[in-house]
CSV table of C-alpha atoms and ligand atoms in Angstrom, one decimal:
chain,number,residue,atom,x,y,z
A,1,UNK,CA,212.2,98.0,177.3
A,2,UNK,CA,213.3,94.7,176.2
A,3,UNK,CA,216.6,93.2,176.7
A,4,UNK,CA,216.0,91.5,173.9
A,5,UNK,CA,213.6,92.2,170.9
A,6,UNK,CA,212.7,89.5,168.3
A,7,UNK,CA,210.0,91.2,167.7
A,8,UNK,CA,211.2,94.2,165.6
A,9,UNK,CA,212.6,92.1,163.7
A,10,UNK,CA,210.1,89.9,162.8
A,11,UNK,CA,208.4,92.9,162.0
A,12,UNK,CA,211.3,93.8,159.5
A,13,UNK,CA,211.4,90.2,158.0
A,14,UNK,CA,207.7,88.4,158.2
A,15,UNK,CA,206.8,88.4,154.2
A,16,UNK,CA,209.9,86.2,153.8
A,17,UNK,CA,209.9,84.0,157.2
A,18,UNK,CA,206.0,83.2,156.1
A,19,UNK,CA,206.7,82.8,152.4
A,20,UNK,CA,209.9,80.4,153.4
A,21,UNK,CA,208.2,78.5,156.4
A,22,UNK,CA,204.9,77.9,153.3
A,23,UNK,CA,207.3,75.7,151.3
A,24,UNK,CA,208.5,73.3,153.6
A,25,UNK,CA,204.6,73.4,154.8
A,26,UNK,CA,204.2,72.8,151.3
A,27,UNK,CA,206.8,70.1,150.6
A,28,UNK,CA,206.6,68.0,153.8
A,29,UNK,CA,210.2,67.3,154.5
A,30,UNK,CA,210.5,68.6,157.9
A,31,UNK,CA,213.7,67.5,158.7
A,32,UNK,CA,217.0,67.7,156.8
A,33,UNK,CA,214.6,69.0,153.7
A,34,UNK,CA,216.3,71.4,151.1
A,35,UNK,CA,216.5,74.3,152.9
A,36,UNK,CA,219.2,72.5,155.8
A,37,UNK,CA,221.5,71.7,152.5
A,38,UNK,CA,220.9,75.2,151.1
A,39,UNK,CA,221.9,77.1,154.4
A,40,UNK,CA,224.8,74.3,154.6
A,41,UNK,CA,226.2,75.5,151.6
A,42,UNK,CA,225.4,79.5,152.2
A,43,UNK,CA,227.0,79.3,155.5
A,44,UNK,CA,230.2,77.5,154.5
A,45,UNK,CA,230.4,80.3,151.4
A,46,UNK,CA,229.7,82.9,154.1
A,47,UNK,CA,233.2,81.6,156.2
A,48,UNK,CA,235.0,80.4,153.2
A,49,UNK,CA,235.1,76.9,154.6
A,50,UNK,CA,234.4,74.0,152.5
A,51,UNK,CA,231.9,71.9,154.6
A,52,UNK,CA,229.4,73.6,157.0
A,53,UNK,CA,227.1,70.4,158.6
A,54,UNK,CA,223.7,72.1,160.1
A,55,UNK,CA,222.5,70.7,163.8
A,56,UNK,CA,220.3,70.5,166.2
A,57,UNK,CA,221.6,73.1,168.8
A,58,UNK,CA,225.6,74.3,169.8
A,59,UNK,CA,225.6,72.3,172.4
A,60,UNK,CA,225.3,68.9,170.6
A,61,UNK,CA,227.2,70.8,167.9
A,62,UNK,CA,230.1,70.6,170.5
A,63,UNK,CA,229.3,67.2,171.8
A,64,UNK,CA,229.3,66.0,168.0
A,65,UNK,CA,232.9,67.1,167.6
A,66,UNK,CA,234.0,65.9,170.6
A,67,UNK,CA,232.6,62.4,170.0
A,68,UNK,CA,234.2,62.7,166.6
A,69,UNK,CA,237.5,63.2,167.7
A,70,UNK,CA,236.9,60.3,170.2
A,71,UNK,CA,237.5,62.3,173.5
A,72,UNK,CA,236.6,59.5,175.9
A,73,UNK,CA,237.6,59.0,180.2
A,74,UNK,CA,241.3,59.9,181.0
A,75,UNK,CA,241.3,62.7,178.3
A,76,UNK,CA,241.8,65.8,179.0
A,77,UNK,CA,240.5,69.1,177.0
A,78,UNK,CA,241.5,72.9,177.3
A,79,UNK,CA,238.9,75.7,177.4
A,80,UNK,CA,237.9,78.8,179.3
A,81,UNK,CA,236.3,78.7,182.8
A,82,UNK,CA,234.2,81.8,181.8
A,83,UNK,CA,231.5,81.0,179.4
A,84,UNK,CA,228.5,79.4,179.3
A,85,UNK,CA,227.8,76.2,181.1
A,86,UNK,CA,227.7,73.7,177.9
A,87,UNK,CA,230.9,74.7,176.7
A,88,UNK,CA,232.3,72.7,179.4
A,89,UNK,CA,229.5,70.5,180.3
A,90,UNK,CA,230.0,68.6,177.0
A,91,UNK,CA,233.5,67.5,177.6
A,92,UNK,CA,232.5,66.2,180.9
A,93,UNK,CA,229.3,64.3,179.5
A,94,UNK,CA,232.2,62.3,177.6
A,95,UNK,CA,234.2,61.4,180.9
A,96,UNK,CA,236.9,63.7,179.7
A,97,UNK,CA,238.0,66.7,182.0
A,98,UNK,CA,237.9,69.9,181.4
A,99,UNK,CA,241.1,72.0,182.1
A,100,UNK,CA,240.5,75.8,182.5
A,101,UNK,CA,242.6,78.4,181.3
A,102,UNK,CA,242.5,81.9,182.9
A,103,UNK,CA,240.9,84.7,180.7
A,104,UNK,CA,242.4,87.8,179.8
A,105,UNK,CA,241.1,90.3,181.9
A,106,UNK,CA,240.0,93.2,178.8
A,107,UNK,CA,238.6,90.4,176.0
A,108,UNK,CA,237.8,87.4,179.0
A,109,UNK,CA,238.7,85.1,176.0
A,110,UNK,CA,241.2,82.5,176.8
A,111,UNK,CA,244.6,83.9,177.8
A,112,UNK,CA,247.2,82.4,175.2
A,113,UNK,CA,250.1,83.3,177.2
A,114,UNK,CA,248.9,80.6,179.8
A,115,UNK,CA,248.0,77.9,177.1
A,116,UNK,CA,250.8,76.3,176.7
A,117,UNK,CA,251.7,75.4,180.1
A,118,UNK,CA,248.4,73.7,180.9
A,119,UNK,CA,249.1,71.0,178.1
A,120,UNK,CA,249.8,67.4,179.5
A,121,UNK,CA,250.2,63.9,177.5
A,122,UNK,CA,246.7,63.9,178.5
A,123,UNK,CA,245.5,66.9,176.3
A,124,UNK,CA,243.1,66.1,173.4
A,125,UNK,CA,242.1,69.1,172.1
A,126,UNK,CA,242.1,72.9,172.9
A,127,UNK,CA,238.8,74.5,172.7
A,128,UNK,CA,238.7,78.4,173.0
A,129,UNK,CA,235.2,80.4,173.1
A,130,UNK,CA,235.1,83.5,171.2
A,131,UNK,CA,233.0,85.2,174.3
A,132,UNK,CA,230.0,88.2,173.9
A,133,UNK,CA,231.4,88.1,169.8
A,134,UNK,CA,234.7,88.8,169.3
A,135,UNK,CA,237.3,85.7,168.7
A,136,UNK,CA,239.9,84.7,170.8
A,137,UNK,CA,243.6,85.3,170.1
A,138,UNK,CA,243.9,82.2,167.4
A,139,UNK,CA,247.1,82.7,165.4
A,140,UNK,CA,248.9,82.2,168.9
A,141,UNK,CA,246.4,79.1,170.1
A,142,UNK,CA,246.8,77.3,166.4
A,143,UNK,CA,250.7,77.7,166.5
A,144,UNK,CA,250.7,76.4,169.9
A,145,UNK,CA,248.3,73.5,168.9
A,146,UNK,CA,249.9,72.8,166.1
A,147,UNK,CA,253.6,72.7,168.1
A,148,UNK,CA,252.0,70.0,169.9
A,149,UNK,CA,250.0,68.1,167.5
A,150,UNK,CA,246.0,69.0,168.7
A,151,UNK,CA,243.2,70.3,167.4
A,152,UNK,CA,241.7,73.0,167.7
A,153,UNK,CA,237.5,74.1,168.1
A,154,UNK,CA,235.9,77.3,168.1
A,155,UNK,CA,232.8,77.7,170.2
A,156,UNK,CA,232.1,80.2,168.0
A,157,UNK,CA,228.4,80.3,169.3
A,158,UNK,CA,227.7,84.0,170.6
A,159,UNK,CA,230.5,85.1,167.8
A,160,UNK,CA,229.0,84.3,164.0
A,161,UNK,CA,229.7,87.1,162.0
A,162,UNK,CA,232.8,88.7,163.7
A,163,UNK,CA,235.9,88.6,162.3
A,164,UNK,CA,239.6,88.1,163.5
A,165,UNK,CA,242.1,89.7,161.0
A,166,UNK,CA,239.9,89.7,158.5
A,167,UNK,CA,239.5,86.6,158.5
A,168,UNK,CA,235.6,84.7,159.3
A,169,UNK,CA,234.8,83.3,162.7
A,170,UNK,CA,234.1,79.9,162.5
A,171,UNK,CA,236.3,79.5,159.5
A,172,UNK,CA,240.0,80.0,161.7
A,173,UNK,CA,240.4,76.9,163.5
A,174,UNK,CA,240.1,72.9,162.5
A,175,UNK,CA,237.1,72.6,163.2
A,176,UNK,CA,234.4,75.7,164.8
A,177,UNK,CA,230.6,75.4,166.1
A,178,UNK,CA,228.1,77.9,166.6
A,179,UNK,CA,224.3,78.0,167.7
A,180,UNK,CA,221.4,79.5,166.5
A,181,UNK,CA,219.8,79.5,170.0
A,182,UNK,CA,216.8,82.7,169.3
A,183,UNK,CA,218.9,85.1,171.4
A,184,UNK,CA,222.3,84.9,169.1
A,185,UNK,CA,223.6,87.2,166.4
A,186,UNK,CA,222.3,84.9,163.6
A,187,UNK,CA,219.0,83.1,166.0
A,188,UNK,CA,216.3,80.9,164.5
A,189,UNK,CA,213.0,79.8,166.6
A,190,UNK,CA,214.0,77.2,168.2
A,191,UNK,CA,217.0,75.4,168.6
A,192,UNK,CA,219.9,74.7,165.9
A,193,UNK,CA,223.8,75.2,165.3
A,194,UNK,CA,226.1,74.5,162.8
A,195,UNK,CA,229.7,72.8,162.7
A,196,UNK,CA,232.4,73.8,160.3
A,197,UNK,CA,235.4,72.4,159.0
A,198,UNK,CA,237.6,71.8,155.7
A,199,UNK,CA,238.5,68.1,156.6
A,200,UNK,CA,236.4,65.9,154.3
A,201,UNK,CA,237.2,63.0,156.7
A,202,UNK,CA,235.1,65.4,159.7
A,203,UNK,CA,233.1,66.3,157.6
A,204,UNK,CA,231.9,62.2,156.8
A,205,UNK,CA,232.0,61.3,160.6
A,206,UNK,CA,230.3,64.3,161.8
A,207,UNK,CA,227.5,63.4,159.3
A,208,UNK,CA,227.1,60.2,160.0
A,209,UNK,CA,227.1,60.8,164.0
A,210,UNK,CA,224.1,63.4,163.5
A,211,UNK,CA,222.0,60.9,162.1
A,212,UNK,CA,222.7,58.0,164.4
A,213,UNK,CA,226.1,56.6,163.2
A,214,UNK,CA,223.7,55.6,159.9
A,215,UNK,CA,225.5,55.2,156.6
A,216,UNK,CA,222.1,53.4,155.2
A,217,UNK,CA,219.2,52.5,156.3
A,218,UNK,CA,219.6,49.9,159.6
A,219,UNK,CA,223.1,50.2,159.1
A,220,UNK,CA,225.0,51.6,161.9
A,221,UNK,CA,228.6,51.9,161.6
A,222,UNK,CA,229.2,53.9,165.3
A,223,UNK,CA,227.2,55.8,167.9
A,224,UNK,CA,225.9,58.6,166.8
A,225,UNK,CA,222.9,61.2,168.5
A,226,UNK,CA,219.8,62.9,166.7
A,227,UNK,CA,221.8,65.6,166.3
A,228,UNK,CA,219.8,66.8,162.9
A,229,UNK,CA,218.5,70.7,162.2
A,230,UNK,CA,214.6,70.6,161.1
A,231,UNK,CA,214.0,72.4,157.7
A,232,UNK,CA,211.5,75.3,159.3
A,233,UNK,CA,214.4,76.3,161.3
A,234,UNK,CA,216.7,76.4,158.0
A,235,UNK,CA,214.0,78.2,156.5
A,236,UNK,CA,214.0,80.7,158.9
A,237,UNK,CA,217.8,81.1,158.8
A,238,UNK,CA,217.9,81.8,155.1
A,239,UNK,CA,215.5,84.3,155.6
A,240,UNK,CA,217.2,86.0,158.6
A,241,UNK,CA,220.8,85.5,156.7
A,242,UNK,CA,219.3,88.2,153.8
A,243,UNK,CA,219.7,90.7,156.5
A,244,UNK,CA,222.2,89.5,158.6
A,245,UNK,CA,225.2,91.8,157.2
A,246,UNK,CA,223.0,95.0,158.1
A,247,UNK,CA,221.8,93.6,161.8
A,248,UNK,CA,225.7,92.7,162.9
A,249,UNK,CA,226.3,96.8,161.3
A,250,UNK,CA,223.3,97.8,163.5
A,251,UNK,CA,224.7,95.8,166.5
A,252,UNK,CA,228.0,97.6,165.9
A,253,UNK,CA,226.5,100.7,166.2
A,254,UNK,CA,224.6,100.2,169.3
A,255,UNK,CA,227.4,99.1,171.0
A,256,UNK,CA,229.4,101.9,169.9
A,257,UNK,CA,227.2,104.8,171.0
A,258,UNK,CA,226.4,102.6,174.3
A,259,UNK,CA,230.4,103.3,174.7
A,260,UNK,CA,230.7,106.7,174.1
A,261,UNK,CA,227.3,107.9,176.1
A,262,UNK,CA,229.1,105.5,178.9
A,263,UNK,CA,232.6,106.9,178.4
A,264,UNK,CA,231.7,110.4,178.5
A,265,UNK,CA,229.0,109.6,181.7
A,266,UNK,CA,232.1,108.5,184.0
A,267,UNK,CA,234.5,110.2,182.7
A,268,UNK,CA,236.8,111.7,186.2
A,269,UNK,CA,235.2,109.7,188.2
A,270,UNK,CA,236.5,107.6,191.0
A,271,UNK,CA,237.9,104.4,190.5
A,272,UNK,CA,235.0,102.5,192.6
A,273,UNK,CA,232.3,104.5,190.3
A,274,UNK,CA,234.1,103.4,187.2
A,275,UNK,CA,232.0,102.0,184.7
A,276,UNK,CA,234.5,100.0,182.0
A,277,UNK,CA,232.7,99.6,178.5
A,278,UNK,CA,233.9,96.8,176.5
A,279,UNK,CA,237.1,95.8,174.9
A,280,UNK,CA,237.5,94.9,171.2
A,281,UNK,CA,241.1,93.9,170.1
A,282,UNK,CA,242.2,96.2,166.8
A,283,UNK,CA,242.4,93.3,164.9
A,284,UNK,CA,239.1,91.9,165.3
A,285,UNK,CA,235.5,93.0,165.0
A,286,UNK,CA,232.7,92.2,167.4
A,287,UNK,CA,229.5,90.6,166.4
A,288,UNK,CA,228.2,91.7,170.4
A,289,UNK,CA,226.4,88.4,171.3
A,290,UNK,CA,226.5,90.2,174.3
A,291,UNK,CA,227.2,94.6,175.0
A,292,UNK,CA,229.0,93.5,178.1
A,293,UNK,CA,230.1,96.5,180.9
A,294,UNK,CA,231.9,95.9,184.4
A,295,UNK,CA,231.0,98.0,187.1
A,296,UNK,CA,232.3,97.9,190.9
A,297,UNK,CA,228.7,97.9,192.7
A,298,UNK,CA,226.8,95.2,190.5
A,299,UNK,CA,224.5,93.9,193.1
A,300,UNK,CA,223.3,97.6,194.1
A,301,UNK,CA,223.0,99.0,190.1
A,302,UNK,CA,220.9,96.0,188.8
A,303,UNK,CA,218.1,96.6,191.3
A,304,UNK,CA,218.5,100.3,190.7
A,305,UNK,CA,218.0,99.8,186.8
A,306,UNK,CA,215.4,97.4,186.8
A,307,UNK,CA,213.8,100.4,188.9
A,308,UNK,CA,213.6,102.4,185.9
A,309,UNK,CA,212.3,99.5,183.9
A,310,UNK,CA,215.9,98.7,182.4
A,311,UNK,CA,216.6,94.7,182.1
A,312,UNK,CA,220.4,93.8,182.4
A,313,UNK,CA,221.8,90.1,182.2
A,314,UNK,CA,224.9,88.6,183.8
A,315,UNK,CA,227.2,86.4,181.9
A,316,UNK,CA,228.1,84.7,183.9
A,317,UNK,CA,228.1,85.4,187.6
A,318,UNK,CA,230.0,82.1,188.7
A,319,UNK,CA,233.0,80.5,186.7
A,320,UNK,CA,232.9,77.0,185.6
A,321,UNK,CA,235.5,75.6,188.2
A,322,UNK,CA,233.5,77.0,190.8
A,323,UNK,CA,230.1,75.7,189.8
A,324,UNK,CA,228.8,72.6,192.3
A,325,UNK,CA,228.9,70.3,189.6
A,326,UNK,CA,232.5,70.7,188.9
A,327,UNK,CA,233.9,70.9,192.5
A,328,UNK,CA,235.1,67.4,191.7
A,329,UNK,CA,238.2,69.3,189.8
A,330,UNK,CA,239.3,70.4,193.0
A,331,UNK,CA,239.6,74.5,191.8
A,332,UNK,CA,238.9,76.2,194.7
A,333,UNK,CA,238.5,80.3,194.7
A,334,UNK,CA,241.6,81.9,193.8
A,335,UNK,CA,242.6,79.1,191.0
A,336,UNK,CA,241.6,81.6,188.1
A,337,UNK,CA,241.3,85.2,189.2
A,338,UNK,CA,240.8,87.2,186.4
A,339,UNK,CA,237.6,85.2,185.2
A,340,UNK,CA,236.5,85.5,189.3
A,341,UNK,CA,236.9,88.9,188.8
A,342,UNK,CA,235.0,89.1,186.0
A,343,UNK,CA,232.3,87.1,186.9
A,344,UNK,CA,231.4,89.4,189.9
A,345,UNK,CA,231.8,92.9,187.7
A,346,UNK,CA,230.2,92.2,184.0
A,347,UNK,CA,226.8,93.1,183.4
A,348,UNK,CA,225.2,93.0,180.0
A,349,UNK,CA,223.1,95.9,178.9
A,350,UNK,CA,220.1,95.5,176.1
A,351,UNK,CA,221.2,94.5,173.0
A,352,UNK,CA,219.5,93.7,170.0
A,353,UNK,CA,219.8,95.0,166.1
A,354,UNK,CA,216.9,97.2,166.7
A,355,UNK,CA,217.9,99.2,170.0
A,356,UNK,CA,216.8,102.9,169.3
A,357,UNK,CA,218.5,106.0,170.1
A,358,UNK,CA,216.4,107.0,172.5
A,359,UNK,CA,216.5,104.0,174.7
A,360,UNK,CA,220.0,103.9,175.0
A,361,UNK,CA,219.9,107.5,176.1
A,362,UNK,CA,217.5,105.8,179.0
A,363,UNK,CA,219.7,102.7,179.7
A,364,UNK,CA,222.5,105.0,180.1
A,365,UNK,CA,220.6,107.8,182.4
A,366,UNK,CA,219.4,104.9,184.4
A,367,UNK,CA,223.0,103.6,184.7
A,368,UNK,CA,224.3,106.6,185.8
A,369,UNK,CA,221.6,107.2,188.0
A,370,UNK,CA,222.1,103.9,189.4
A,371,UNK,CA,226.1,104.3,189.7
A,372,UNK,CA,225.7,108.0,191.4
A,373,UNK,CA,223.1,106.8,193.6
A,374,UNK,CA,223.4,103.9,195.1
B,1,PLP,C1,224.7,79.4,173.5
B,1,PLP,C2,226.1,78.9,173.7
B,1,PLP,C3,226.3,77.5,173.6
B,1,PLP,C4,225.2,76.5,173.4
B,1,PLP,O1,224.3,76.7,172.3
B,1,PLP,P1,222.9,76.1,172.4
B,1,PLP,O2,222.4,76.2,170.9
B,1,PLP,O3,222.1,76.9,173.3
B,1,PLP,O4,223.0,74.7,172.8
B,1,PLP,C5,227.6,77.0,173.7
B,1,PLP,N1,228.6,77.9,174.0
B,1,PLP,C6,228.4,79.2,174.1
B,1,PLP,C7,229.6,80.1,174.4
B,1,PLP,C8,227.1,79.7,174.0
B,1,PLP,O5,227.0,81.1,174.2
């Protein structure tokens, strides 16, 4: 078993992936061809936002944004210690710092009650992740951002496709960036991501920092990166986008017989042999970047598993403010507990559109197995 399966879905989608990769084969302009401006404009339709600016992966997605809004030394930036790395790494690349906000303990998105009071006259920008595909709490983090006059950006990268009262991730916040890494809800093959936002003045600077602050040619208004998508990977993504819809229903229903097989395996049992299946707020939907469980004996279970030929991820297994790099921010253990306590409980089980019946019946049987057992 795979814990992740491009495959089967290349399977499901080769006639159009070839027949789309052929043309730009065929036309020759391999990077920021017709197909990057065609998934611009299908991806800012598909989240009701008026500019959608394709890139070169969600981490310079995020690094483009911040460089936009000029984040520099002495700034500061809110976001969540529990996510992956770049999130985090980005706003430190700039000289700014990263303050953490503790998670909420069910959705380990960014706890909006404790916001507020980690705002200073130092505070740039708040950027909230919408973690494993489900959005973070935004009505409250916008009025809060907006009560103090900051922005606000959605890593939205494992969470394309969800949405928070009924409304599209990516299109809730200022300004939103997601990633097309292979192993996300909507993956190409390679690297890309895609920024959103309905400011027209964004929207110009973003642009022209994606192509090396260029507004013509050898004319170079302000730094910029090579931040630009290629046109095979924007051909792929149009293709993949034609099925999208049915693979995030597909993902939904993985996940949900995942829950019930789990909730009705450890059902009565005792607190240390619990086995917690995800959390998805009523008001949202969840796109499962990741099928993310917490169980008590991690470190015994995973070995146990991988003996029955089950593969099962952690994300993440050490929070941002206690990861080498960052011990300059002086968080020591203890400074956020419920992301500690997450990071030593989740474990992510296989997940993929294509997960059959049958081997979630096995990945469940091994769990248990590997709960009872060990
Ligand atoms: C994957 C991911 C990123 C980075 O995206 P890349 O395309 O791999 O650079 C950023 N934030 C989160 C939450 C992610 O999951």
């Amino acid at each position: 078993m795979k814990y992740f399966d491009l495959k089967a879905q290349y399977k499901r989608l080769s006639d159009p992936v070839n027949e789309r990769i052929q043309v730009v084969l065929n036309h020759g302009q391999f990077v920021l061809g017709p197909e990057v401006l065609e998934l611009e404009r299908a991806l800012a339709n598909r989240v009701c936002v008026k500019h959608c600016i394709a890139v070169s992966s969600g981490t310079d997605a995020l690094l483009m944004v911040l460089m936009a809004l000029g984040i520099k030394a002495g700034d500061e930036v809110i976001t969540s210690p529990f996510t992956f790395f770049s999130t985090a790494e980005m706003i430190a690349l700039l000289g700014a710092r990263p303050v953490f906000v503790d998670i909420d303990r069910q959705t380990y998105n960014i706890n909006s009650e404790l916001l507020e009071s980690a705002i200073t006259s130092r505070t740039k920008l708040i950027l909230p992740v919408s973690l494993f595909g489900q959005c973070a709490d935004y009505d409250t983090i916008n009025e809060i951002a907006q009560r103090h006059h900051l922005p606000v950006l959605e890593d939205g990268a494992q969470s394309f496709g969800a949405f928070y009262k009924n409304r599209p991730s990516c299109g809730l916040t200022d300004i939103a960036a997601t990633s097309f890494f292979p192993s996300k809800p909507l993956g190409c093959y390679g690297e890309g991501g895609a920024l959103f936002t309905n400011s027209d003045e964004l929207e110009k600077l973003l642009r022209e920092i994606r192509s090396h602050g260029e507004i013509a040619r050898n004319h170079h208004v302000r730094l910029g990166i090579n931040g630009r998508l290629d046109s095979l990977q924007a051909a792929i993504l149009l293709a993949k986008l034609e099925i999208f819809d049915d693979e995030v229903v597909a993902r939904g229903k993985v996940a949900k017989r995942y829950s019930e097989l789990i909730r009705e395996a450890f059902k009565n049992v005792e607190p240390d042999l619990r086995v917690t299946p995800p959390f998805v707020e009523p008001h949202n939907t969840s796109v499962y970047g990741q099928y993310t469980i917490e169980v008590a004996s991690r470190e015994s279970v995973r070995p146990a598993m991988e003996a029955h030929e089950i593969p099962t991820a952690i994300h993440y297994a050490q929070p941002l403010h206690l990861q080498p790099v960052f011990s300059y921010l002086g968080k020591h253990q203890g400074a956020y507990p419920a992301a500690e306590n997450a990071a030593t409980r989740v474990m992510s089980l296989p997940m993929h559109p294509y997960v059959s019946e049958k081997q979630q019946t096995q990945v469940v049987d091994a769990l248990k197995d590997a709960v009872f057992t060990t």
